[in-house]
mmCIF file of C-alpha atoms in Angstrom:
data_model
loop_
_atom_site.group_PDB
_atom_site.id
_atom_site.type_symbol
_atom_site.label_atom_id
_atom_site.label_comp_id
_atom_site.label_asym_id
_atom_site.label_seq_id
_atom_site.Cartn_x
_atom_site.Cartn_y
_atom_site.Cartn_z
ATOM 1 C CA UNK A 1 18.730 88.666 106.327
ATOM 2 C CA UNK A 2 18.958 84.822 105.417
ATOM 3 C CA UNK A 3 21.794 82.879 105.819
ATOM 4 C CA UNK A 4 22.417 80.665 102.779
ATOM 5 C CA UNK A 5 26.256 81.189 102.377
ATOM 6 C CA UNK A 6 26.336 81.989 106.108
ATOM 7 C CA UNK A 7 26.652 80.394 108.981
ATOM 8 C CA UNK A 8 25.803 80.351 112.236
ATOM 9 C CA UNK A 9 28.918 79.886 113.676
ATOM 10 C CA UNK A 10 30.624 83.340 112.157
ATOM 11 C CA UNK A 11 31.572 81.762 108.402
ATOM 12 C CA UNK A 12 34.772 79.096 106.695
ATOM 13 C CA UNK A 13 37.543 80.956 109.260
ATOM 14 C CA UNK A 14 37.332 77.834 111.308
ATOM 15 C CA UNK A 15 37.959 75.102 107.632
ATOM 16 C CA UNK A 16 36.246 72.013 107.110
ATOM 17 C CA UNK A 17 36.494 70.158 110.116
ATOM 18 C CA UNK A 18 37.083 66.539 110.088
ATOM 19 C CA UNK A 19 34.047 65.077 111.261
ATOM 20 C CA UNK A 20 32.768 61.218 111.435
ATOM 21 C CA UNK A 21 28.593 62.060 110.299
ATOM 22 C CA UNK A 22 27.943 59.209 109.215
ATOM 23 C CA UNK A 23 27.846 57.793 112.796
ATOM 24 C CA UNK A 24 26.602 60.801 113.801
ATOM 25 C CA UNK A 25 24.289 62.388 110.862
ATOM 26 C CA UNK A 26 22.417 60.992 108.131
ATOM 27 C CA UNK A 27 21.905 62.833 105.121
ATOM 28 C CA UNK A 28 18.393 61.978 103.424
ATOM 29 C CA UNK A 29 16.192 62.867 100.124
ATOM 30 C CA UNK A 30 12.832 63.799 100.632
ATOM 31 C CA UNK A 31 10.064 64.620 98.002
ATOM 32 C CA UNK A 32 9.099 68.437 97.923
ATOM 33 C CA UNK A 33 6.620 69.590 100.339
ATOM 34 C CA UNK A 34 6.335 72.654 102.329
ATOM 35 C CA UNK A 35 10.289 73.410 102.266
ATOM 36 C CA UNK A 36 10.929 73.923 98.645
ATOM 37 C CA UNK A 37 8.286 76.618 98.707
ATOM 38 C CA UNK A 38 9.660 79.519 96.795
ATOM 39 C CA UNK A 39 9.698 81.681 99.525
ATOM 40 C CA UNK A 40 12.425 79.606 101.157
ATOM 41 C CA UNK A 41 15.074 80.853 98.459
ATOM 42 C CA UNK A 42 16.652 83.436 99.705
ATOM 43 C CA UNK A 43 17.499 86.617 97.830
ATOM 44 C CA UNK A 44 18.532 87.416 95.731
ATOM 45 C CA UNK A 45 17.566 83.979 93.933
ATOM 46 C CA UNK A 46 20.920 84.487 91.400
ATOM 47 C CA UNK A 47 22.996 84.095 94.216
ATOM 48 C CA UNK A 48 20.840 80.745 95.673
ATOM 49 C CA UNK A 49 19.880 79.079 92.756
ATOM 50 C CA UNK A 50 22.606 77.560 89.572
ATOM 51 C CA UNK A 51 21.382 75.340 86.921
ATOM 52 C CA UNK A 52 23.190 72.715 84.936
ATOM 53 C CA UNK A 53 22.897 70.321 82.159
ATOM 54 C CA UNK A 54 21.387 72.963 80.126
ATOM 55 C CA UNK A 55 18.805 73.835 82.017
ATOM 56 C CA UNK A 56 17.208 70.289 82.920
ATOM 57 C CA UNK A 57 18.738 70.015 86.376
ATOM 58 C CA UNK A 58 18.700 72.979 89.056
ATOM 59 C CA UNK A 59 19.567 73.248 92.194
ATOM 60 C CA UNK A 60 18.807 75.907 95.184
ATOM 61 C CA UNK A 61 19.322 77.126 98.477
ATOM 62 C CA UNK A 62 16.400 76.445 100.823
ATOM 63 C CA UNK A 63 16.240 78.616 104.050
ATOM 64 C CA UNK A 64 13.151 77.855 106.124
ATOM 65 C CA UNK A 65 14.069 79.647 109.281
ATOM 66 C CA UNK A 66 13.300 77.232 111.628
ATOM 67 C CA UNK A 67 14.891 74.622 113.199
ATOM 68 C CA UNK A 68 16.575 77.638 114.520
ATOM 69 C CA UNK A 69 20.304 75.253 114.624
ATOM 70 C CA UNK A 70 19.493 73.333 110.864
ATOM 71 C CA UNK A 71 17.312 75.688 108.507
ATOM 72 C CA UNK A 72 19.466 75.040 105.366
ATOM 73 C CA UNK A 73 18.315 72.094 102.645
ATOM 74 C CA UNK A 74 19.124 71.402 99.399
ATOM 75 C CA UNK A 75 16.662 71.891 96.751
ATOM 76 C CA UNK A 76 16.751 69.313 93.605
ATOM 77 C CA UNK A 77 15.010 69.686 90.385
ATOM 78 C CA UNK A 78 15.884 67.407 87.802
ATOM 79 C CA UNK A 79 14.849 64.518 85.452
ATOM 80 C CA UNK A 80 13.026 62.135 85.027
ATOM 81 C CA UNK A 81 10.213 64.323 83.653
ATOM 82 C CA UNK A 82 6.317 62.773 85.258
ATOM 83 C CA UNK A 83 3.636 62.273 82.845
ATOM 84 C CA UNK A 84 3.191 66.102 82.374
ATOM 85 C CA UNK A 85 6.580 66.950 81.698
ATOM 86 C CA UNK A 86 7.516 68.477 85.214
ATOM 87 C CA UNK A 87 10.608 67.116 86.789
ATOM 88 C CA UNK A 88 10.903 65.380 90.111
ATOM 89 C CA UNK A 89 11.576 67.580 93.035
ATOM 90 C CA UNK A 90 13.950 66.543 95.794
ATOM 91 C CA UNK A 91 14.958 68.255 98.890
ATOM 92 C CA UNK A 92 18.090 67.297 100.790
ATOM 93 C CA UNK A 93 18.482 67.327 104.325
ATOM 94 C CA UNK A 94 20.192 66.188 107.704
ATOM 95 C CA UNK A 95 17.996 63.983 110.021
ATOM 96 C CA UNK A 96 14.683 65.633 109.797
ATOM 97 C CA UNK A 97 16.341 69.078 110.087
ATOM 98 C CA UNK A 98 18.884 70.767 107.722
ATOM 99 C CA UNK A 99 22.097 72.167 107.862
ATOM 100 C CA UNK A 100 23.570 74.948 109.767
ATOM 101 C CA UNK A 101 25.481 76.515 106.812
ATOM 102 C CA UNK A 102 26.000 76.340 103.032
ATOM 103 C CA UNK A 103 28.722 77.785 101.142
ATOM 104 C CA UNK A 104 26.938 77.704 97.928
ATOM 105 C CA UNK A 105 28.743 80.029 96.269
ATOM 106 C CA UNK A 106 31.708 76.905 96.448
ATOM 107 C CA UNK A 107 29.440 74.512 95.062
ATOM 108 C CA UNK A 108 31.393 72.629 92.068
ATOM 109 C CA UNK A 109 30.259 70.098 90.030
ATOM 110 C CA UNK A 110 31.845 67.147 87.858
ATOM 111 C CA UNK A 111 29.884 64.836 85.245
ATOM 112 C CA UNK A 112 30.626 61.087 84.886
ATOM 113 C CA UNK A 113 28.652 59.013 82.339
ATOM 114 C CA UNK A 114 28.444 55.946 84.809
ATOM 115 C CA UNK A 115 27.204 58.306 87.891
ATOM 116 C CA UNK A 116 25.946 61.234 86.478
ATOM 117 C CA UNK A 117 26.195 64.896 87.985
ATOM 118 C CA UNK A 118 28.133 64.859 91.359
ATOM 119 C CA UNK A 119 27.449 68.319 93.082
ATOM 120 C CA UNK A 120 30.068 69.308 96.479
ATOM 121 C CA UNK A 121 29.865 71.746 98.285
ATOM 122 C CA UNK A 122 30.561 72.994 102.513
ATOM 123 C CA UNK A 123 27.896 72.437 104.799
ATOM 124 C CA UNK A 124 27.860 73.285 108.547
ATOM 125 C CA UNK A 125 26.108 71.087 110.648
ATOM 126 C CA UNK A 126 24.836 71.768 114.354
ATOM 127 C CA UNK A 127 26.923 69.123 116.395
ATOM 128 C CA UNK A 128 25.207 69.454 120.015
ATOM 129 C CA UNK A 129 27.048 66.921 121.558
ATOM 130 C CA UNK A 130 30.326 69.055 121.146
ATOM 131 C CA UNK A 131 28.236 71.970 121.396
ATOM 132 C CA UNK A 132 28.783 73.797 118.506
ATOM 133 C CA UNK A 133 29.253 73.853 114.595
ATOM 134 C CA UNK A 134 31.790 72.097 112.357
ATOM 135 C CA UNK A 135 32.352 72.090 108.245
ATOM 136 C CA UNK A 136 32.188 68.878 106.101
ATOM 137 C CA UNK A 137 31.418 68.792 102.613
ATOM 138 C CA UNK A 138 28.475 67.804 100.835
ATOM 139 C CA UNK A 139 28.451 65.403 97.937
ATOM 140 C CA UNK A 140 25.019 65.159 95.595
ATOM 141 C CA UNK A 141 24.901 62.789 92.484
ATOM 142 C CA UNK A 142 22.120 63.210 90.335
ATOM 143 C CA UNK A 143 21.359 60.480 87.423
ATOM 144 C CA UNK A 144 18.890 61.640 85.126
ATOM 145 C CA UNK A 145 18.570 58.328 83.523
ATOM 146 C CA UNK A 146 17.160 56.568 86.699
ATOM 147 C CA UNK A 147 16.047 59.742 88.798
ATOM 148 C CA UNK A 148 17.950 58.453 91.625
ATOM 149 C CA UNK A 149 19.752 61.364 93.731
ATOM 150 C CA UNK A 150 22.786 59.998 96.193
ATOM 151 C CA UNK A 151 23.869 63.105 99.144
ATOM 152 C CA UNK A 152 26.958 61.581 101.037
ATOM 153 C CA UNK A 153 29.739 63.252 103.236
ATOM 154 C CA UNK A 154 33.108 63.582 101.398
ATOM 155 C CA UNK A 155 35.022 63.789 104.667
#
């Protein structure tokens, strides 16, 4: 079964930890390639996948199995549209890997003309000098004017 609103760790009973992964972490946007492969979204896709702005922004789970500790990304479609009309594809990650765990069935989102779409929601990330798993929350704004997607830690 694949873990998109699970986690490794046994799930939210331990809360969002307060963590410092900035120092620790960093969060990165990289154009599609093998992980935003539909067969990464887990099933069923209703549960993984949410769209917004009618329709021209979507995001989804991505579960690629491996790195065993980190399999979890972000997947971002939205505007601007290339020369064909397809939007840009972005996939957010964690240092080369993923993350742990996503709640993505908490994932809210707020719109602010000067920003755009902010997107939060808990991810767990693999903390292996502590040796073990804590909760943070992701932030993800999205301006479709410029393209330009932002991840960043709330915590």
């Amino acid at each position: 079964m694949r873990r998109a609103a699970l986690s490794l760790a046994g799930g939210l009973a331990g809360g969002l930890a307060a963590v410092l992964p900035g120092a620790i972490f960093a969060q990165e946007v990289q154009e599609c390639d093998w992980q935003a492969s539909a067969q990464n979204i887990p099933e069923p896709w209703g549960d993984h996948s949410r769209s917004f702005a009618e329709g021209a922004v979507r995001l989804a789970v991505l579960d690629t199995i491996e790195p065993g500790g980190a399999p979890l990304r972000l997947l971002v479609l939205s505007p601007p549209h290339d020369e064909i009309g397809a939007r840009q594809c972005k996939v957010v990650g964690l240092g080369g890997a993923g993350f742990a765990g996503m709640a993505f069935d908490r994932l809210e989102a707020d719109y602010d003309p000067a920003l755009g779409l902010t997107f939060v929601l808990p991810v767990q990330l693999h903390d292996a000098a502590a040796g073990g798993f804590s909760w943070t929350e992701l932030s993800v704004t999205v301006n479709q004017a410029t393209g330009t997607i932002t991840p960043s830690f709330e915590n």
